[in-house]
Coordinates of C-alpha atoms in Angstrom, one line a residue:
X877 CA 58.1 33.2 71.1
X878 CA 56.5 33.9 68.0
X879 CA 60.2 34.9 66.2
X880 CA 62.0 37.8 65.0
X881 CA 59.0 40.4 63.3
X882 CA 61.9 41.3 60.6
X883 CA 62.5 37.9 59.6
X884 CA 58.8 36.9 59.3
X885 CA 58.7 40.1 56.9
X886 CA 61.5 39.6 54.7
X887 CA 59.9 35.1 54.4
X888 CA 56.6 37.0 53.6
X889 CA 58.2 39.2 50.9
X890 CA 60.4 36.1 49.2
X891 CA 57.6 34.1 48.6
X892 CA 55.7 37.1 47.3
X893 CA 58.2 37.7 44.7
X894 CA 58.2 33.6 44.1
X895 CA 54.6 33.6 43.2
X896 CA 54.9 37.0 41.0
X897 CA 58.0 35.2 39.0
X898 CA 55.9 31.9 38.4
X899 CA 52.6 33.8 37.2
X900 CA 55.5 36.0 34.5
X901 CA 56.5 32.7 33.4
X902 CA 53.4 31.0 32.7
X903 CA 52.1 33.3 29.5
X904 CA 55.9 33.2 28.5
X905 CA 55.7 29.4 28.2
X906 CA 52.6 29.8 26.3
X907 CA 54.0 32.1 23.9
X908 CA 56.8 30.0 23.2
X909 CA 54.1 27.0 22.2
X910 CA 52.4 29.8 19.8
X911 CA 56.5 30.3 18.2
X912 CA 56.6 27.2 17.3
X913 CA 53.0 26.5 16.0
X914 CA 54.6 29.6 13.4
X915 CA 57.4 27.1 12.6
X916 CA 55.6 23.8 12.1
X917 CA 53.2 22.1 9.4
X918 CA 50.7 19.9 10.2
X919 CA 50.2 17.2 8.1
X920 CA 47.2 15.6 8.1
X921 CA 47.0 13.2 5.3
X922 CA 49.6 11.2 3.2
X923 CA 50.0 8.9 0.4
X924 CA 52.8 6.5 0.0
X925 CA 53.2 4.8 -3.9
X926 CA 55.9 2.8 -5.1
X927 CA 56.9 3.4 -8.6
X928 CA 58.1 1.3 -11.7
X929 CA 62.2 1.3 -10.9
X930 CA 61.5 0.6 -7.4
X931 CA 61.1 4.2 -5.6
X932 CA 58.9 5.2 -3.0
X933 CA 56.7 8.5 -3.5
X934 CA 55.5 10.1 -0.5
X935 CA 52.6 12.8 -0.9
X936 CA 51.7 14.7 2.3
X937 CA 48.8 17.3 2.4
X938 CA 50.1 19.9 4.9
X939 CA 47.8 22.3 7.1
X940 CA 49.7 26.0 7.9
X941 CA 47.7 27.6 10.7
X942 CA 46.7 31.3 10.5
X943 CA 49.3 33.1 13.2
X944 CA 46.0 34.5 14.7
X945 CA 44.1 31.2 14.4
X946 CA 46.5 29.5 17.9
X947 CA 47.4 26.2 16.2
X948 CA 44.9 23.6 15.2
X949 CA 41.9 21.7 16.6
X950 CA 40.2 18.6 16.4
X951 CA 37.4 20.0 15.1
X952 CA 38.4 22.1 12.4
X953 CA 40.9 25.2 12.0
X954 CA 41.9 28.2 10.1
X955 CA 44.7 28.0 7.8
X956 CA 45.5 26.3 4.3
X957 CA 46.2 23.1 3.1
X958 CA 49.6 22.5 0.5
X959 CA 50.1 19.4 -1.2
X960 CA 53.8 18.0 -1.6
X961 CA 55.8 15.0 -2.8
X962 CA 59.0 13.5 -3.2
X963 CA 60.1 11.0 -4.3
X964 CA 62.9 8.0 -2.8
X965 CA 64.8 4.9 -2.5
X966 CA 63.1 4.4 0.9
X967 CA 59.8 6.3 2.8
X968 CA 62.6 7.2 5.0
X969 CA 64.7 9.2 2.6
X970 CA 61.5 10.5 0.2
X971 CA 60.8 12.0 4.2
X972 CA 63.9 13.5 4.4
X973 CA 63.8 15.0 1.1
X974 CA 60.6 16.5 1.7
X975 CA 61.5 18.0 4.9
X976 CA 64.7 19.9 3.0
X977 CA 62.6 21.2 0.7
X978 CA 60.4 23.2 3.4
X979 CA 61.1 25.6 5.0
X980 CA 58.7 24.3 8.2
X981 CA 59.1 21.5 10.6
X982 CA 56.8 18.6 9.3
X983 CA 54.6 17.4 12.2
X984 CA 52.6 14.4 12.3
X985 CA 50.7 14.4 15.1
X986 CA 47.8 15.8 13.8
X987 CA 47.8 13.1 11.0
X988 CA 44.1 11.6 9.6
X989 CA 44.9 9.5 6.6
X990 CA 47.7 7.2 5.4
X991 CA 46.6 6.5 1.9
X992 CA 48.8 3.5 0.2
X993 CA 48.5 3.2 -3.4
X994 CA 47.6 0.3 -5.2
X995 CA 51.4 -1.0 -6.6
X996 CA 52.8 -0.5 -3.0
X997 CA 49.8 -2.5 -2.3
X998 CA 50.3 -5.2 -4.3
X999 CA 54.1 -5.1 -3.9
X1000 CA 53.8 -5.6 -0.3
X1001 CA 53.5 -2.7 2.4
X1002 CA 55.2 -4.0 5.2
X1003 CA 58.6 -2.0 5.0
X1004 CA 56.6 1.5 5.0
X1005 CA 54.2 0.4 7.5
X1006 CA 57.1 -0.7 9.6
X1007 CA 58.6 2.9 9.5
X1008 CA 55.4 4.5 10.6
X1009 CA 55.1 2.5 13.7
X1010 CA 58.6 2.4 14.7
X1011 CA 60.2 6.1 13.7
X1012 CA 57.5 8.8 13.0
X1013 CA 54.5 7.5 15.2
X1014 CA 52.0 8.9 14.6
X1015 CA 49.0 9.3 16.7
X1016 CA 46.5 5.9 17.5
X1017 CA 43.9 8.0 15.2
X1018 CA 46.0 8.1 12.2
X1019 CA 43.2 5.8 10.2
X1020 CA 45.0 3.4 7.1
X1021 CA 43.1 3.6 3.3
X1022 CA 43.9 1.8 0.1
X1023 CA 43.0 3.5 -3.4
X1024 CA 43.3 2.5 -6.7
X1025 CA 45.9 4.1 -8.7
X1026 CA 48.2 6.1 -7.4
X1027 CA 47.4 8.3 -3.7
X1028 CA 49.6 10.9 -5.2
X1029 CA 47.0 11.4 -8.1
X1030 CA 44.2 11.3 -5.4
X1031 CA 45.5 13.9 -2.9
X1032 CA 46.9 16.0 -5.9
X1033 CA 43.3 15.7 -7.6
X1034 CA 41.4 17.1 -4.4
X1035 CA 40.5 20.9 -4.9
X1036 CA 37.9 20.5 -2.0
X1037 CA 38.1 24.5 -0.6
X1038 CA 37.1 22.6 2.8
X1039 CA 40.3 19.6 2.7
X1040 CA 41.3 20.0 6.1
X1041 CA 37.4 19.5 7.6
X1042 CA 36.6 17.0 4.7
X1043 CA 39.7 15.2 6.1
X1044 CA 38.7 15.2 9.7
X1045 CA 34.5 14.4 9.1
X1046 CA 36.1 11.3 7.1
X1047 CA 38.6 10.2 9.8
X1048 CA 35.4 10.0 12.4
X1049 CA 33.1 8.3 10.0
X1050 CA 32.6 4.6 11.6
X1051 CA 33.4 2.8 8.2
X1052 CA 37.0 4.5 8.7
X1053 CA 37.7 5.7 12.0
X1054 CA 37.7 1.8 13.6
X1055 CA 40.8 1.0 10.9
X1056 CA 43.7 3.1 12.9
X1057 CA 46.7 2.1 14.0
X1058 CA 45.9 -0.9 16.6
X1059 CA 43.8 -2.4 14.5
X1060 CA 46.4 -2.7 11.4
X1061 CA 49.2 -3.5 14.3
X1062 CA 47.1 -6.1 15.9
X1063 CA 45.3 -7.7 12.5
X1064 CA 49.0 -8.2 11.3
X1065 CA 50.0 -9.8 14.5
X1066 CA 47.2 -12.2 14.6
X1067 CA 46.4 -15.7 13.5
X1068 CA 45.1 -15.1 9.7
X1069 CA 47.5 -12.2 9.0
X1070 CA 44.5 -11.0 7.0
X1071 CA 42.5 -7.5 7.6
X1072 CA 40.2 -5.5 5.2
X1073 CA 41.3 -1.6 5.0
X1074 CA 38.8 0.9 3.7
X1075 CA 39.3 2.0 -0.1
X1076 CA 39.8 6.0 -0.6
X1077 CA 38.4 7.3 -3.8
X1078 CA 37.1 10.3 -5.2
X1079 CA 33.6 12.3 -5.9
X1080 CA 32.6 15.3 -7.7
X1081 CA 30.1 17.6 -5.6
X1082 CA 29.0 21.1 -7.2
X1083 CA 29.9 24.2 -4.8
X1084 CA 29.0 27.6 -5.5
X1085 CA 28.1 26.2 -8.7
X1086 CA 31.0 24.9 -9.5
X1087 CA 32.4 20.9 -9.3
X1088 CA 35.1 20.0 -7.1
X1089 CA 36.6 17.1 -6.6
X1090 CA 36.0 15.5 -3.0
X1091 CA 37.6 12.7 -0.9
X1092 CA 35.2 9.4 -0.4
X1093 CA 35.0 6.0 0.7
X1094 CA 34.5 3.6 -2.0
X1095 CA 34.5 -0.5 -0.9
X1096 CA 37.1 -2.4 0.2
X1097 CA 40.6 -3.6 0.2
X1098 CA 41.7 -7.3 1.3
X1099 CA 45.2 -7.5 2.7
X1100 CA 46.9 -10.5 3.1
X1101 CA 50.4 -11.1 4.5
X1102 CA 50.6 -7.6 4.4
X1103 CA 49.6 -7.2 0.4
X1104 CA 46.8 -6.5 -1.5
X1105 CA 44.8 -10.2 -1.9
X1106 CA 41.7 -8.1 -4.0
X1107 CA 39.0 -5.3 -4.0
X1108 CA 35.5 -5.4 -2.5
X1109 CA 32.5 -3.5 -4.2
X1110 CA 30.2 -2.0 -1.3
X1111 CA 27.5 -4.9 -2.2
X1112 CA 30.4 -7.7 -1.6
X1113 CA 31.6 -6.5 1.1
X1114 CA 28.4 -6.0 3.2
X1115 CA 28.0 -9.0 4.9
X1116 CA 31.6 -8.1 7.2
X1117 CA 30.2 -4.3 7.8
X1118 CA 26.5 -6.8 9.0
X1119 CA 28.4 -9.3 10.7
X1120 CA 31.5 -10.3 10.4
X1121 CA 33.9 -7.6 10.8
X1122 CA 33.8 -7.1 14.9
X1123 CA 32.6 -9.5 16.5
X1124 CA 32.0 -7.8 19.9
X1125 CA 30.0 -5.0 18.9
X1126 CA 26.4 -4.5 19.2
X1127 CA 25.2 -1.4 17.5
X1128 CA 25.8 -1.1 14.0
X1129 CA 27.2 2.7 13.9
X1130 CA 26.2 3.7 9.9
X1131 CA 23.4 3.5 8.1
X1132 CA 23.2 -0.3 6.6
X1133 CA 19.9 -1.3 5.9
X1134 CA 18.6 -4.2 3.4
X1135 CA 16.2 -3.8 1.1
X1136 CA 13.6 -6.7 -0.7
X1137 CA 11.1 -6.9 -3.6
X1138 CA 7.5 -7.9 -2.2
X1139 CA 4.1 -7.5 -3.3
X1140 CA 5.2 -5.2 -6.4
X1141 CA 7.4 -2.5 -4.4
X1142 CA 10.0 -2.5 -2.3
X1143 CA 11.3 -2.6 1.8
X1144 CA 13.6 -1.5 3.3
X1145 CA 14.3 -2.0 7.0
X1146 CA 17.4 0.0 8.3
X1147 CA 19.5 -2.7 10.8
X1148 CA 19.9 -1.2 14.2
X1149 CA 21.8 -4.0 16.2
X1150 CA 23.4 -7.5 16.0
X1151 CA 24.8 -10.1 17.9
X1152 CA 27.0 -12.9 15.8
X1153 CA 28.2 -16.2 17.2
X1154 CA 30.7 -18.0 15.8
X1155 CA 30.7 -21.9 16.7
X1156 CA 33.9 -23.5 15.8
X1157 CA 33.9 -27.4 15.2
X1158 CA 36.2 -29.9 14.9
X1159 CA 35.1 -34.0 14.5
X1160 CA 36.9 -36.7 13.0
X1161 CA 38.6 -34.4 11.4
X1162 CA 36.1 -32.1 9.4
X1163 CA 36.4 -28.6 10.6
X1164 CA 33.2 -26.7 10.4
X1165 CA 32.0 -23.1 11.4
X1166 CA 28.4 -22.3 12.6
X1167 CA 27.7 -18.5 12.3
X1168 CA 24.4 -17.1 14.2
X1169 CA 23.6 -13.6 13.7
X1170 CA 20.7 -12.1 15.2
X1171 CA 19.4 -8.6 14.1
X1172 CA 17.3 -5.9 15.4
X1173 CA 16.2 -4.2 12.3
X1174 CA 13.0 -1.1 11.7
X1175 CA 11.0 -0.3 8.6
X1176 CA 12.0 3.0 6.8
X1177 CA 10.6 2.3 3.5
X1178 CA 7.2 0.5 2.3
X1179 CA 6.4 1.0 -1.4
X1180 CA 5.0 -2.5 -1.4
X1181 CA 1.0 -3.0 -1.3
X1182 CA 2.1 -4.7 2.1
X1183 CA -0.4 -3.4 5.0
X1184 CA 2.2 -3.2 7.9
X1185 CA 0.2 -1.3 10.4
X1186 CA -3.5 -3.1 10.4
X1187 CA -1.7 -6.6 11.7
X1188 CA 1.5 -7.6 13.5
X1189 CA 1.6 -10.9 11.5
X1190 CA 2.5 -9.0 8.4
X1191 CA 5.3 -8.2 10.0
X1192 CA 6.0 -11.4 11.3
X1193 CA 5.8 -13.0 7.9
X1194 CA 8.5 -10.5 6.7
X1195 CA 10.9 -11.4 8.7
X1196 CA 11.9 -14.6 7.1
X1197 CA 12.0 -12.8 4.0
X1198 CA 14.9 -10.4 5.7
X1199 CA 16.4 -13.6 7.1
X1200 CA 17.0 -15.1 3.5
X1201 CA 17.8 -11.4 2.2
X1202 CA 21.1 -11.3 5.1
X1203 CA 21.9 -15.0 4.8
X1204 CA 22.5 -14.1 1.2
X1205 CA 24.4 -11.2 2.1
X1206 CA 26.8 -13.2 4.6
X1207 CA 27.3 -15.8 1.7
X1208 CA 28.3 -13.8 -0.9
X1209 CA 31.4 -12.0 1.4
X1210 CA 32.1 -15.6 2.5
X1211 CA 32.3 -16.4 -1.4
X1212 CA 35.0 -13.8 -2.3
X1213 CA 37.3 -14.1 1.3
X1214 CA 37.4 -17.6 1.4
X1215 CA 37.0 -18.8 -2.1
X1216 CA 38.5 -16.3 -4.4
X1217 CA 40.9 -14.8 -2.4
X1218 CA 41.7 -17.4 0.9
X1219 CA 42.2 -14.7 3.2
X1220 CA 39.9 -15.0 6.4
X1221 CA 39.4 -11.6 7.6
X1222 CA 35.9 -12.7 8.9
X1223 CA 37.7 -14.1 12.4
X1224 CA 37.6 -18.1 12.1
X1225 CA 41.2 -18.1 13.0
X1226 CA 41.0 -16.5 16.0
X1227 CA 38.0 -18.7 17.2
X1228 CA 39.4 -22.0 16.2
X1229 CA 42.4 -20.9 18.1
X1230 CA 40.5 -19.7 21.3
X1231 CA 38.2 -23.1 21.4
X1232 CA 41.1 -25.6 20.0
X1233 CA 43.9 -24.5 20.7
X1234 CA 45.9 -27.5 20.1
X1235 CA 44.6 -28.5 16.9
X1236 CA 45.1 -25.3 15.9
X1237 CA 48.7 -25.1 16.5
X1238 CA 48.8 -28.5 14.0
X1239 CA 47.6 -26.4 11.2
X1240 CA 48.6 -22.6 12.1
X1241 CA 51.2 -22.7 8.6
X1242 CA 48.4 -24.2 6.7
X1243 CA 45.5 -22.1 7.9
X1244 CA 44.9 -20.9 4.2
X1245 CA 43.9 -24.7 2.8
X1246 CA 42.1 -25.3 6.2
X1247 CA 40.7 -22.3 5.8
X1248 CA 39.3 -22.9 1.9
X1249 CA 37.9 -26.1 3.1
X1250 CA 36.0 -25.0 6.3
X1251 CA 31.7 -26.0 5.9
X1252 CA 30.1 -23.2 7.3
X1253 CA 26.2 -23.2 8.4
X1254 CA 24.5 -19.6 8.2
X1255 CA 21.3 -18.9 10.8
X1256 CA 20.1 -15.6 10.3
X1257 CA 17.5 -14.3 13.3
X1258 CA 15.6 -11.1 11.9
X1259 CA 13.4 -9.1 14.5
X1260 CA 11.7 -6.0 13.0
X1261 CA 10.7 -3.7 15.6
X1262 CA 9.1 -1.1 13.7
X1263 CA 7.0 -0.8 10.8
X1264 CA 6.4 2.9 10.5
X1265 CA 3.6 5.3 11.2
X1266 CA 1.8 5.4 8.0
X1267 CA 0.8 3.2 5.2
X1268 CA 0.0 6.3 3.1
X1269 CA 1.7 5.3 -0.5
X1270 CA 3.5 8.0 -2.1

């Protein structure tokens, strides 16, 4: 009733020898995955410049795992970091020619930075951008930089004993990490075809008292159409890192704060959170925009003969100096984008389009001379929360 004893025995024994074959070929598979670590570079940065006759240079920093290290991580690994280039017709081909000159299979999964240099910029960036997207995909993360001069130079000038965690700590950074892949995909797609990529430049820091040269962040790059449009210094470019930049975010993830003259010192109050409002207007014809931004904002500094602590309306009656301080801030990036270089990468295209949809689609080709034209109105709410814990001048 219960079956043949013998065949129960032999079942018991077959799938005893199933489950001894599966657990042989599980650390197998795994050292075939630590093979080809052995036989692949990682590359984690690369520059792509365009030359005088018409080539494309492409310069890759590659990592090389220690055998004993098991491959890399995102938060650092063991190994060294080789600098290459080669130089072609095409990004394609300088690729090519790069990957027949090593002797390991170039990987770029792990890739951090695309660095374009400023005459591929200027020429027009489409063509290699195109390539990354639709043939060597690189992961979402891979974050986009502009430099000035040439990213060969750059990577080639970095003797930073640390690249490969320099690399990754500046990938993360929230000035740099939110300009990836979607974003450059999506800001090309969209109505303005105009975005702002971080710029990539260079610092000397003393170690083991010695200088080497380190990778930074330096201000900003305009693209329009897919070309460089113009550069940014940090104190231009603030008012789309305050406000403009993304709309739908709250908290402001680095440290921007604004400082003000008052009372013979200075304050600075470091800005927390913000909400902006655009307000998109068409009538009889005039298009307008009205911008409201509302910040959360805490003393850090007080060298002023200010009293802060002793009375709340002191603190009141600093507010509207922070107000004027931002709404000077917001101008001066609405100045360069929309005066000096016509390119909106502060979102008005996108919220004309959402509210008026019809009369955007009567100017879409034209955007750029609607865009010039558009009267903006600036309200700047400042709440300080904070003033500190001590009045105590230093």
């Amino acid at each position: 009733m219960g079956g043949d004893p013998t065949i129960r025995l032999k079942e018991k024994r077959a799938t005893i020898r199933m489950i001894l074959l599966i657990l042989m070929v599980v650390p197998l598979s795994g050292c075939w995955d630590q093979d080809e670590v052995s036989h692949v570079g990682f590359i984690i940065s690369a520059g792509i410049d365009s030359t005088s006759n018409d080539k494309v240079d492409l310069t890759v920093q590659v990592f090389i795992p220690n055998p004993t290290s098991g491959g890399t991580s995102e938060g650092g690994g063991e190994g060294r970091v080789f600098t290459y280039t080669k130089r072609g017709d095409s990004m394609p081909e300088a690729l090519s020619s790069l990957q027949k000159r090593l002797p390991r299979t170039l990987s770029w999964d792990h890739t951090k930075l695309i660095i374009i240099g400023e005459q591929l910029a200027a020429r027009g960036m489409r063509d290699e951008i195109d390539f990354l997207f639709r043939d060597v995909e690189p992961r979402e993360q891979a974050n986009f930089l502009v430099c000035k001069g040439t990213a060969m130079k750059l990577l080639q000038s970095l003797d930073d004993p640390n690249t490969y965690d320099t690399i990754i700590r500046i990938a993360d950074m929230p000035s740099v990490g939110t300009y990836n892949m979607n974003y450059v995909e999506e800001s090309i797609a969209g109505e303005s075809d105009a975005f702002i990529l971080p710029v990539a430049d260079t610092i000397e820091l003393m170690m083991s008292k010695s200088p080497k040269t380190v990778l930074t962040i330096k201000g900003v790059a305009v693209i329009k159409d897919v070309k460089l449009a113009g550069w940014m210094s940090e104190q231009d470019s603030s008012g789309l890192h305050l406000g403009f930049q993304w709309l739908h975010q709250t908290s402001i993830g680095h440290n921007l704060s604004v400082t003000v003259k008052k009372d013979g010192g200075k304050i600075t109050a470091k800005l927390v959170r913000r909400k902006l409002q655009l307000s998109p207007s068409i009538r009889n014809g005039k298009w307008s925009m009205k911008v409201k931004l509302k910040v959360d904002a805490d003393i850090v500094q007080n060298s002023s003969s200010i009293d802060l602590l002793s009375s709340k309306d002191s603190l009141r009656a600093l507010q509207g100096v922070f107000e004027d301080e931002i709404k000077q801030m917001l101008q001066r990036t609405l100045d360069e984008v929309q005066t000096r270089m016509d390119a909106d990468v502060v979102g008005f295209a996108r919220s004309f389009h959402k509210k008026h949809p019809h009369q955007w689609k009567k100017v879409e080709r034209e955007w750029d001379s609607v865009f010039r034209t558009i009267e903006v109105k600036l309200e700047v709410i400042c709440n300080l929360r904070k003033s500190g814990i001590s009045n105590v001048k230093i």
